[in-house]
Coordinates of C-alpha atoms in Angstrom, one line a residue:
Chain A
M166 CA 82.0 59.3 106.3
G167 CA 80.0 59.5 103.4
K168 CA 76.8 57.4 104.9
E169 CA 76.1 60.6 107.1
L170 CA 76.1 62.6 104.5
D171 CA 73.8 60.9 102.4
G172 CA 71.6 60.7 105.5
L173 CA 72.4 64.5 106.5
G174 CA 69.5 65.4 103.9
Y175 CA 69.0 68.4 101.9
L176 CA 67.6 70.6 105.3
P177 CA 70.6 70.9 107.4
L178 CA 72.9 71.4 104.4
H179 CA 70.7 74.2 103.2
I180 CA 70.8 75.5 106.7
I181 CA 74.6 75.0 107.1
L182 CA 75.0 76.9 103.6
S183 CA 73.0 80.0 104.3
K184 CA 75.4 80.4 107.2
L185 CA 78.7 80.6 105.2
S186 CA 79.9 82.8 103.0
P187 CA 79.2 83.2 99.2
S188 CA 83.1 82.2 98.8
D189 CA 82.6 79.4 101.5
I190 CA 79.6 77.9 99.4
I191 CA 81.7 78.0 96.5
K192 CA 84.3 76.1 98.1
V193 CA 81.6 74.0 99.2
S194 CA 80.5 73.4 95.8
C195 CA 84.2 72.8 94.9
A196 CA 84.2 69.8 97.2
N197 CA 82.0 67.7 95.0
K198 CA 79.0 67.5 92.4
R199 CA 76.2 66.6 95.3
L200 CA 77.4 69.1 97.0
R201 CA 77.8 71.8 94.1
G202 CA 73.8 70.5 93.4
S203 CA 72.8 71.8 97.2
A204 CA 75.1 75.2 96.9
S205 CA 73.8 75.9 93.7
D206 CA 70.0 76.4 95.3
E207 CA 68.3 79.8 94.1
S208 CA 67.1 81.0 97.5
L209 CA 70.4 80.9 99.2
W210 CA 71.8 82.9 96.1
A211 CA 68.5 85.3 96.0
Q212 CA 69.6 85.9 99.3
I213 CA 73.2 86.6 99.1
C214 CA 72.5 88.8 96.3
Y215 CA 69.8 91.0 98.4
Q216 CA 72.2 91.2 101.7
E217 CA 75.0 92.0 99.6
L218 CA 73.7 93.6 96.2
Q219 CA 70.3 94.8 97.7
L220 CA 69.0 93.0 94.5
S221 CA 65.2 91.8 94.3
T222 CA 65.5 90.0 90.9
P223 CA 68.5 88.5 89.3
Q224 CA 70.8 91.5 87.3
D225 CA 73.9 92.5 86.1
D226 CA 75.9 96.2 87.0
H227 CA 74.0 97.4 84.3
G228 CA 70.6 96.5 84.7
N229 CA 70.2 93.3 82.5
P230 CA 68.0 91.1 84.0
L231 CA 69.6 87.2 84.1
P232 CA 68.2 84.0 84.5
C233 CA 69.6 83.1 88.1
F234 CA 70.8 84.7 91.2
M235 CA 73.9 82.2 91.4
L236 CA 74.8 83.7 87.8
A237 CA 74.3 87.3 88.7
Y238 CA 76.1 87.2 91.9
K239 CA 79.2 85.7 89.6
L240 CA 79.1 88.1 87.1
W241 CA 79.1 91.2 89.2
R242 CA 82.0 89.6 91.6
D243 CA 84.0 89.3 87.6
A244 CA 82.7 92.9 86.9
F245 CA 84.8 94.3 89.7
S246 CA 87.3 91.8 90.5
M247 CA 90.0 94.5 90.1
Y248 CA 88.2 96.1 93.5
P249 CA 87.9 94.9 96.8
W250 CA 84.5 93.6 97.3
P251 CA 83.7 95.5 100.4
L252 CA 84.5 98.8 98.7
V253 CA 82.2 97.7 96.0
K254 CA 79.6 96.7 98.1
R255 CA 79.6 100.0 100.0
V256 CA 79.8 102.4 96.6
K257 CA 76.7 100.4 95.7
R258 CA 74.5 101.6 98.8
C259 CA 75.8 104.8 98.3
W260 CA 74.4 105.0 94.9
D261 CA 71.7 103.1 96.0
K262 CA 70.6 105.6 98.1
L263 CA 71.0 108.3 96.2
K264 CA 69.1 107.0 93.3
K265 CA 66.4 105.9 95.7
W266 CA 65.8 109.8 96.9
F267 CA 65.7 110.9 92.9
N268 CA 63.2 108.1 92.6
N269 CA 60.9 109.1 94.7
N270 CA 61.8 112.7 94.6
F271 CA 63.4 114.3 91.8
P272 CA 62.9 111.5 89.1
E273 CA 63.9 114.4 86.2
A274 CA 67.4 114.3 87.8
E275 CA 67.7 110.4 88.1
A276 CA 67.3 110.5 84.6
T277 CA 70.5 112.2 84.1
L278 CA 72.5 109.9 85.3
R279 CA 74.7 108.2 82.8
R280 CA 75.3 104.5 82.4
G281 CA 78.6 103.0 84.3
A282 CA 82.1 104.0 82.5
S283 CA 84.0 101.4 81.5
E284 CA 87.3 100.1 83.1
S285 CA 89.2 101.1 79.4
D286 CA 86.9 104.9 79.5
I287 CA 89.0 105.0 83.5
E288 CA 92.6 104.0 81.6
Q289 CA 91.9 106.6 79.5
L290 CA 91.3 109.5 81.4
Q291 CA 94.3 108.3 83.9
T292 CA 96.5 108.1 80.7
V293 CA 95.5 111.5 79.3
L294 CA 95.7 113.5 82.9
K295 CA 98.8 111.3 84.2
V296 CA 96.8 110.5 87.1
K297 CA 95.9 107.6 89.3
L298 CA 91.9 108.3 90.5
P299 CA 91.4 106.9 94.0
L300 CA 90.0 104.1 94.4
P301 CA 86.1 104.8 95.7
T302 CA 85.9 106.8 93.1
R303 CA 87.3 105.2 90.2
L304 CA 84.4 102.7 91.6
L305 CA 81.9 105.8 91.4
Y306 CA 82.5 106.1 88.1
R307 CA 81.9 102.7 86.7
F308 CA 78.1 102.7 88.2
H309 CA 77.8 106.0 86.9
D310 CA 79.6 108.3 84.8
G311 CA 78.4 110.9 86.1
Q312 CA 75.1 113.0 84.8
E313 CA 74.2 113.7 81.3
L314 CA 74.9 117.3 81.2
P315 CA 72.4 120.0 80.2
D316 CA 72.7 121.4 76.0
N317 CA 72.3 125.0 76.2
P318 CA 73.0 125.8 80.2
K319 CA 71.8 129.4 79.7
T320 CA 68.1 128.5 79.4
A321 CA 67.4 124.9 79.8
S322 CA 65.3 123.9 82.9
S323 CA 68.0 120.9 82.9
S324 CA 70.3 123.3 84.1
W325 CA 68.8 122.7 87.5
L326 CA 68.9 119.2 87.5
G327 CA 72.8 118.8 89.1
I328 CA 72.4 116.2 91.9
I329 CA 74.9 117.6 94.2
G330 CA 72.8 121.2 93.9
G331 CA 73.1 124.8 95.2
Y332 CA 71.4 128.0 96.2
S333 CA 70.3 131.1 94.8
F334 CA 70.9 134.8 95.9
Y335 CA 70.0 138.0 94.1
N336 CA 72.0 137.3 90.9
H337 CA 74.1 134.1 92.3
L338 CA 72.8 130.6 90.7
V339 CA 74.4 127.8 91.6
N340 CA 73.2 124.2 90.5
V341 CA 76.0 121.7 90.7
Y342 CA 76.5 118.5 88.4
L343 CA 78.7 115.5 88.6
L344 CA 80.9 115.5 85.5
P345 CA 81.2 112.5 83.2
L346 CA 84.5 111.0 82.8
H347 CA 84.8 113.4 78.8
Q348 CA 83.6 116.3 80.6
V349 CA 86.1 115.6 84.0
V350 CA 89.3 115.5 81.1
A351 CA 88.1 118.4 79.0
K352 CA 87.6 120.8 81.7
T353 CA 90.8 119.7 84.0
R354 CA 93.2 120.4 80.6
Y355 CA 91.1 123.5 80.1
V356 CA 92.1 125.1 83.3
I357 CA 96.2 123.7 83.3
R358 CA 96.0 124.6 79.6
Y359 CA 94.9 128.3 79.9
L360 CA 94.2 128.9 83.5
G361 CA 97.9 128.5 84.2
F362 CA 96.8 125.5 86.3
S363 CA 99.6 123.0 87.8
S364 CA 99.5 119.5 86.1
R365 CA 101.7 118.1 89.1
S366 CA 98.7 118.9 91.1
K367 CA 97.4 115.7 90.2
C368 CA 93.8 117.7 90.4
V369 CA 90.8 116.6 88.3
I370 CA 87.8 119.0 88.0
V371 CA 84.6 116.3 89.5
A372 CA 81.7 118.4 89.8
S373 CA 80.8 122.0 88.6
S374 CA 78.2 124.4 88.8
F375 CA 76.3 124.8 84.9
A376 CA 74.5 128.0 84.9
F377 CA 75.4 131.6 85.0
S378 CA 78.6 131.1 88.1
R379 CA 81.0 128.9 88.8
K380 CA 81.3 126.7 91.5
L381 CA 84.6 123.7 91.0
F382 CA 85.0 121.0 92.9
F383 CA 88.9 119.0 92.4
L384 CA 89.7 115.8 93.4
N385 CA 93.2 115.5 94.5
C386 CA 94.3 112.2 93.1
T387 CA 97.2 111.5 95.3
N388 CA 95.7 112.2 98.4
G389 CA 92.3 111.6 97.5
Q390 CA 91.1 115.2 99.2
L391 CA 88.1 116.9 97.1
F392 CA 89.0 120.7 97.3
V393 CA 86.5 123.6 96.0
G394 CA 88.1 126.6 94.1
T395 CA 87.2 130.1 95.9
R396 CA 86.7 133.4 94.7
K397 CA 90.6 133.0 93.8
L398 CA 90.7 130.0 92.4
L399 CA 91.5 131.5 88.9
T400 CA 94.3 133.8 90.0
D401 CA 96.2 132.2 92.5
S402 CA 94.5 128.3 92.4
E403 CA 93.3 129.0 95.8
M404 CA 91.0 126.1 96.7
I405 CA 89.1 124.7 100.3
P406 CA 89.4 121.2 101.3
C407 CA 86.0 119.8 101.7
V408 CA 85.9 116.9 104.1
P409 CA 88.2 116.6 107.4
N410 CA 91.7 114.9 106.3
T411 CA 91.6 112.8 109.0
L412 CA 88.7 110.7 107.8
I413 CA 90.8 110.0 104.5
R414 CA 93.3 107.1 103.9
S415 CA 94.4 104.2 101.6
V416 CA 92.9 105.5 98.4
H417 CA 95.4 103.7 96.5
D418 CA 96.0 100.5 98.6
L419 CA 94.2 97.3 97.2
Y420 CA 94.2 95.4 100.2
C421 CA 93.5 97.4 103.4
E422 CA 90.4 97.0 105.1
E423 CA 88.5 100.4 104.3
Q424 CA 89.8 102.8 101.5
Q425 CA 88.1 106.6 102.1
D426 CA 88.3 109.0 99.5
A427 CA 86.9 112.5 99.9
M428 CA 84.4 111.7 97.0
L429 CA 82.8 109.0 98.1
L430 CA 82.4 110.3 101.8
W431 CA 81.1 113.6 100.3
L432 CA 78.5 111.5 98.0
E433 CA 77.6 109.3 101.1
E434 CA 77.6 112.9 103.2
H435 CA 74.7 113.8 100.7
G436 CA 73.0 111.1 100.3
R437 CA 72.3 111.0 104.1
R438 CA 71.2 114.7 104.5
L439 CA 68.6 114.2 101.6
E440 CA 67.3 111.0 102.8
N441 CA 66.8 112.8 106.1
G442 CA 64.9 115.9 104.5
I443 CA 67.8 117.8 106.1
I444 CA 68.3 119.3 102.3
K445 CA 65.5 119.3 99.8
V446 CA 64.0 120.1 96.5
R447 CA 63.0 123.7 96.1
K448 CA 61.0 125.3 93.3
E449 CA 62.4 128.5 92.7
G450 CA 60.1 129.9 89.0
D451 CA 59.7 127.6 86.9
Y452 CA 62.2 125.2 88.1
R453 CA 62.7 122.6 90.6
S454 CA 66.6 121.7 92.2
I455 CA 68.1 120.5 94.8
N456 CA 68.6 123.4 97.3
L457 CA 71.5 123.2 100.0
F458 CA 69.6 125.6 102.7
P459 CA 68.9 123.5 105.5
E460 CA 65.1 122.3 106.1
V461 CA 65.3 121.0 109.9
P462 CA 66.6 121.7 113.5
P463 CA 69.1 122.1 114.2
L464 CA 70.8 123.5 110.9
C465 CA 67.0 125.4 110.6
V466 CA 65.8 127.3 113.4
T467 CA 62.0 128.2 113.2
T468 CA 60.2 131.0 115.5
V469 CA 56.5 132.1 115.8
T470 CA 55.6 135.4 116.6
N471 CA 51.8 136.5 116.9
G472 CA 50.8 133.6 114.1
V473 CA 54.3 134.9 112.1
Q474 CA 56.3 131.9 111.7
V475 CA 60.2 132.8 110.3
R476 CA 62.2 130.0 109.7
A477 CA 65.7 130.7 108.9
S478 CA 69.3 128.8 108.0
A479 CA 72.5 129.7 106.2
V480 CA 74.9 127.9 104.1
F481 CA 79.0 128.8 103.5
V482 CA 79.5 129.8 99.9
P483 CA 83.3 128.6 99.0
E484 CA 83.1 130.3 95.8
F485 CA 82.9 133.5 97.5
A486 CA 85.8 132.8 99.7
D487 CA 88.6 135.0 99.8
L488 CA 91.4 133.1 102.4
L489 CA 94.1 136.5 102.2
D490 CA 91.3 139.1 102.7
E491 CA 90.8 140.6 106.3
A492 CA 87.3 141.3 106.4
E493 CA 85.8 139.6 103.9
K494 CA 87.5 136.2 103.9
F495 CA 84.2 134.4 104.0
T496 CA 81.3 134.1 102.6
F497 CA 77.6 133.3 104.2
A498 CA 74.3 133.2 102.5
Y499 CA 71.0 132.6 104.5
S500 CA 67.5 131.8 103.4
I501 CA 64.8 133.4 105.2
R502 CA 61.2 131.7 105.0
M503 CA 58.0 134.2 106.1
S504 CA 54.7 132.8 106.2
L505 CA 51.1 133.2 108.3
L506 CA 50.0 130.3 110.4
P507 CA 46.1 129.1 109.4
E508 CA 44.8 131.6 113.0
G509 CA 46.1 134.6 111.5
C510 CA 47.9 137.3 113.0
V511 CA 46.7 137.6 116.4
I512 CA 47.8 140.8 118.5
N513 CA 46.2 141.3 122.0
G514 CA 43.3 138.8 121.3
M515 CA 42.2 140.4 118.3
T516 CA 42.6 138.3 114.5
F517 CA 44.0 139.8 111.6
V518 CA 43.9 137.7 108.0
S519 CA 47.0 139.6 106.7
C520 CA 49.7 141.5 107.9
Q521 CA 52.5 142.9 106.0
L522 CA 56.5 142.9 106.2
N523 CA 57.5 146.7 106.9
R524 CA 61.1 146.4 108.6
R525 CA 63.8 144.0 109.1
H526 CA 67.0 144.5 112.1
W527 CA 69.7 142.3 111.6
I528 CA 72.9 141.9 114.1
I529 CA 75.5 140.4 112.3
R530 CA 78.3 138.8 114.4
A531 CA 81.8 137.2 113.7
D532 CA 83.3 134.8 116.6
G533 CA 81.1 136.8 118.7
E534 CA 81.8 140.0 117.9
V535 CA 79.3 142.6 115.8
V536 CA 80.1 143.1 112.5
S537 CA 77.0 144.3 111.2
S538 CA 73.6 145.7 112.2
V539 CA 71.0 146.6 109.7
D540 CA 67.8 148.4 110.5
A541 CA 66.0 149.2 107.5
E542 CA 62.9 149.2 105.4
A543 CA 61.6 146.1 103.5
V544 CA 63.9 143.1 102.9
I545 CA 65.4 142.5 99.3
G546 CA 63.4 145.6 98.4
E547 CA 60.5 143.6 99.1
Y548 CA 57.0 144.6 101.3
P549 CA 55.7 141.0 101.2
L550 CA 52.2 140.4 102.4
L551 CA 51.4 137.1 104.3
H552 CA 48.3 135.3 104.3
P553 CA 47.2 132.5 106.3
G554 CA 48.1 129.1 105.1
E555 CA 49.9 130.4 101.7
G556 CA 52.8 129.3 100.9
E557 CA 55.9 130.8 102.2
F558 CA 58.1 134.1 101.1
V559 CA 61.2 133.1 100.8
Y560 CA 64.4 135.3 100.0
Q561 CA 67.9 134.7 100.2
S562 CA 70.6 137.2 100.6
C563 CA 74.3 137.1 102.1
T564 CA 77.5 138.4 104.2
P565 CA 80.6 138.8 104.6
L566 CA 82.4 137.3 107.6
P567 CA 85.7 137.6 108.4
S568 CA 86.1 134.6 110.5
P569 CA 84.8 130.6 110.0
S570 CA 82.2 131.0 112.7
G571 CA 79.4 133.2 113.2
S572 CA 76.1 134.3 113.4
I573 CA 73.0 136.4 112.3
E574 CA 70.1 137.2 114.6
G575 CA 67.1 140.2 114.6
H576 CA 63.6 140.6 114.1
F577 CA 61.2 141.9 111.2
T578 CA 58.4 144.3 112.3
F579 CA 55.0 143.2 110.5
V580 CA 52.2 145.9 109.8
P581 CA 48.5 143.5 110.8
G582 CA 45.6 143.9 108.6
Chain B
M167 CA 52.8 75.0 139.7
S168 CA 50.8 71.7 139.3
T169 CA 50.9 69.4 142.1
T170 CA 50.5 66.2 140.6
V171 CA 53.2 63.9 139.1
P172 CA 54.8 65.1 136.0
K173 CA 53.8 62.6 133.5
K174 CA 57.1 60.6 132.1
I175 CA 57.2 59.5 129.0
T176 CA 60.0 56.7 127.4
L177 CA 62.1 56.4 124.1
R178 CA 63.8 54.0 123.1
T179 CA 67.1 54.3 120.9
A180 CA 68.3 52.8 118.1
D181 CA 70.9 50.6 120.4
N182 CA 67.9 49.8 122.7
H183 CA 68.5 51.9 125.6
E184 CA 65.4 53.4 126.9
F185 CA 65.2 57.3 128.2
E186 CA 62.4 58.3 130.5
V187 CA 62.3 61.8 130.5
D188 CA 59.4 64.7 132.1
E189 CA 56.7 65.2 129.1
A190 CA 58.0 68.5 129.0
V191 CA 61.2 67.7 127.8
A192 CA 59.8 64.9 125.6
M193 CA 57.5 67.5 123.8
E194 CA 60.8 69.7 122.8
L195 CA 61.9 66.7 120.2
G196 CA 59.1 67.8 117.2
T197 CA 58.9 64.5 115.9
V198 CA 57.7 63.0 119.4
K199 CA 55.4 66.3 120.0
T200 CA 53.9 65.3 116.1
F201 CA 53.5 61.6 117.5
F202 CA 51.4 62.3 120.4
D203 CA 49.4 65.2 118.5
E204 CA 48.4 62.8 115.7
N205 CA 47.8 59.8 118.7
P206 CA 46.7 61.6 121.2
D207 CA 45.2 58.1 122.7
A208 CA 48.6 56.5 122.7
T209 CA 49.6 54.2 125.6
D210 CA 52.6 54.4 127.5
E211 CA 55.0 52.1 125.4
P212 CA 58.5 53.2 124.9
I213 CA 58.5 55.8 121.7
P214 CA 61.3 54.1 119.6
L215 CA 63.7 56.4 117.6
P216 CA 65.5 54.0 115.2
N217 CA 67.6 57.0 113.7
V218 CA 69.2 58.2 116.8
S219 CA 71.5 56.5 119.8
S220 CA 72.0 56.8 123.1
K221 CA 74.7 58.8 123.2
C222 CA 73.2 61.7 121.2
L223 CA 69.9 60.8 122.8
S224 CA 71.4 61.4 126.4
T225 CA 73.4 64.9 124.7
I226 CA 69.8 66.2 123.3
I227 CA 68.2 65.4 126.4
E228 CA 70.3 67.8 128.5
Y229 CA 70.2 70.2 125.6
C230 CA 66.6 70.5 125.9
K231 CA 66.2 70.2 129.4
F232 CA 68.8 73.0 130.1
H233 CA 67.2 75.2 127.8
L234 CA 64.0 74.4 129.1
S235 CA 65.0 75.8 132.4
L236 CA 66.4 78.8 131.0
R237 CA 63.3 80.0 129.3
A238 CA 61.3 79.1 132.7
R239 CA 63.4 81.9 133.9
G240 CA 62.3 84.3 131.3
N241 CA 62.9 85.6 128.1
D242 CA 63.9 88.9 129.4
S243 CA 66.8 87.8 131.4
S244 CA 69.9 88.5 129.4
S245 CA 71.7 86.1 131.8
A246 CA 69.9 83.7 130.7
E247 CA 70.5 84.4 127.2
E248 CA 74.4 84.8 127.9
E249 CA 74.0 81.3 129.7
G250 CA 72.4 79.5 126.5
K251 CA 75.3 80.7 124.6
V252 CA 77.8 80.0 126.5
Y253 CA 76.4 76.0 126.9
D254 CA 75.8 76.1 123.0
E255 CA 79.5 76.9 122.6
E256 CA 80.9 74.5 125.2
L257 CA 78.1 72.0 123.4
I258 CA 80.0 72.4 119.7
K259 CA 83.2 72.6 121.3
T260 CA 82.9 68.9 123.0
H261 CA 82.0 67.6 119.6
D262 CA 84.6 66.6 116.9
N263 CA 83.9 66.8 113.4
E264 CA 82.6 63.3 113.3
S265 CA 80.3 63.4 116.5
L266 CA 78.9 66.8 115.2
V267 CA 77.7 65.6 112.2
E268 CA 76.0 62.4 113.9
L269 CA 74.4 64.8 116.3
I270 CA 72.9 66.8 113.7
L271 CA 71.8 64.5 112.0
A272 CA 69.5 62.9 115.0
V273 CA 68.6 66.1 115.9
N274 CA 67.2 66.9 112.3
Y275 CA 65.3 63.6 112.4
L276 CA 63.6 64.8 115.9
N277 CA 63.2 67.9 114.5
I278 CA 64.5 70.3 117.4
K279 CA 65.0 73.8 115.0
D280 CA 66.7 76.0 117.4
M281 CA 69.3 73.0 118.6
L282 CA 69.8 72.2 114.7
D283 CA 70.5 75.7 114.1
T284 CA 73.2 76.3 116.8
L285 CA 74.6 72.7 115.7
N286 CA 74.7 74.1 111.9
Q287 CA 76.0 76.8 113.3
G288 CA 79.1 75.0 114.6
V289 CA 79.4 73.0 111.4
A290 CA 80.0 76.6 109.2
D291 CA 81.8 78.2 111.6
R292 CA 84.0 75.4 111.2
I293 CA 84.4 75.5 107.5
K294 CA 84.5 78.6 107.1
N295 CA 88.0 80.3 105.1
K296 CA 88.9 76.5 104.7
S297 CA 90.2 74.4 101.7
V298 CA 88.2 72.5 99.3
E299 CA 90.1 69.5 100.5
Y300 CA 89.2 70.7 104.3
V301 CA 85.3 70.2 103.7
R302 CA 86.1 66.9 101.7
R303 CA 87.2 65.7 104.8
F304 CA 84.8 67.1 107.0
F305 CA 81.8 66.0 105.2
G306 CA 83.7 62.6 104.5
I307 CA 83.3 62.8 101.0
E308 CA 85.0 61.8 98.0
N309 CA 86.0 64.1 95.0
D310 CA 83.9 63.1 92.0
Y311 CA 84.9 65.7 89.5
T312 CA 87.7 64.9 87.1
P313 CA 91.1 67.5 87.5
E314 CA 89.6 69.5 84.6
E315 CA 86.3 69.8 85.8
E316 CA 87.6 71.1 89.1
A317 CA 90.2 73.1 87.7
E318 CA 87.4 74.7 85.7
I319 CA 85.6 76.4 88.9
R320 CA 88.7 77.3 90.9
A321 CA 89.1 79.1 87.6
Q322 CA 85.4 80.7 86.8
Y323 CA 85.0 81.7 91.0
E324 CA 88.9 82.5 91.3
W325 CA 87.6 85.1 93.9
A326 CA 86.2 82.4 96.4
F327 CA 89.7 81.1 96.8
E328 CA 91.5 84.0 98.3
G329 CA 93.2 84.1 101.7
V330 CA 92.0 80.2 102.8
D331 CA 93.2 79.6 106.2
P332 CA 95.5 76.7 106.8
D333 CA 93.7 73.5 107.0
D334 CA 95.2 72.7 110.8
D335 CA 94.8 69.4 110.8

């Protein structure tokens, strides 16, 4: 049949190859030299690099440019040969999505992402902390070794560049960073040594807040679950899981179809929320940061009354939780955003160009039971004056609840004019 | 519907068989269509197809007739799409490796894009996950690497050689 192959010509061979996986193309190229020529076609590998790694120019995993796509693909495979390839592609997609969003919306934070950790960096952490990181987490660090942390967390604007973001209410300011491996080691050793935390728990600190208050995320390296510390973290090692246990599996299994650890699931979900505009960057004072209060329905509700628009959403505050406390087990923070629409305040056909908040009335329920009813003047001690078309007046507050689910409803009284 | 008798076109294969087909079917063959586009005054002489055997051409004509009739039923019909898929699968199944390659050469020469794509997919499916030796037998080609050269490629691309299916022939 050698005769037929010569007649097969460039075109059909190219189409056949374009329908094959990279492994099959390599096997075809290993069959003989003529086939190797066709299988080395640059457009073929450009397509593969784009499909599998979303590369539009040939580059290695550190972003260094390369002369061709076939070499780029090979170097990527070599660089991650110790990992299941589908997982490599998934972790890359996760980072790509996050970085694309940050690039468009919050480039200052993207600039803090560190270069990927090496295999030996990871091995060193594992030796020092006597843990074995779940595969997805290992890979996440191979792409980026966390964030470059602020030099002076008390003052610097860089204290607000955490890619996980946070919230603020009263004097509680939270902004969570993804830690670089050397900080994972330092902080994990610190809590083990000084806080009586057990090293047998195989938990390492992977993310933490940096300014003013403590919110710590622990990855359990044995089962791949991610935990966040509560108010009783330091005294009782109390933590809450971040991802449903049922979603997590095979965190150390090299050969299974789909490894799922909480760290990757958590970052993928974070990326989804950012991409869909569920959470956004907000400027508070002089600083911009990722704000975890939801911005769109159903997690954010909007009501307009006589031209006054009020938007409201809430977040769970795990670092204030106290699972053994009966009445104040869970704390929720809520964010209220009020503004006057461009047409002004309209009451019975009369238009007013401004209005001022006078009172608030809140009914707070836990599992349907009223736990608090507040009817009083002002919000956080202020009487905001609203003008049409001005930016929102935003304030945050919080409430403890005995149950993990609850609601807050109520109304504001404004005085027109 | 036109009431005039459809124009017929005669095609002559490499082994000197003549096939008389409706103009619409002949126009499915890109090479034939190009010939008529470039020679609008062509006579009724048979069109010679020196690279196509009568066995291949009858398969190709059947394929074109079938897919023309499916298209005549409209593109939105999902049952037509399903029937087309079943027909294509059956077409691949009834050809062994050698006759599949022969058919591809004919279809490539005649420039029938959809059919070529279907057949190429059939080839890709057959060499998917197979060993290098299977690929050589499939294309009927000799290994022109030295053992050292081949070993080097295999060492360089270790990931490509994991989990190969048995050759089954």
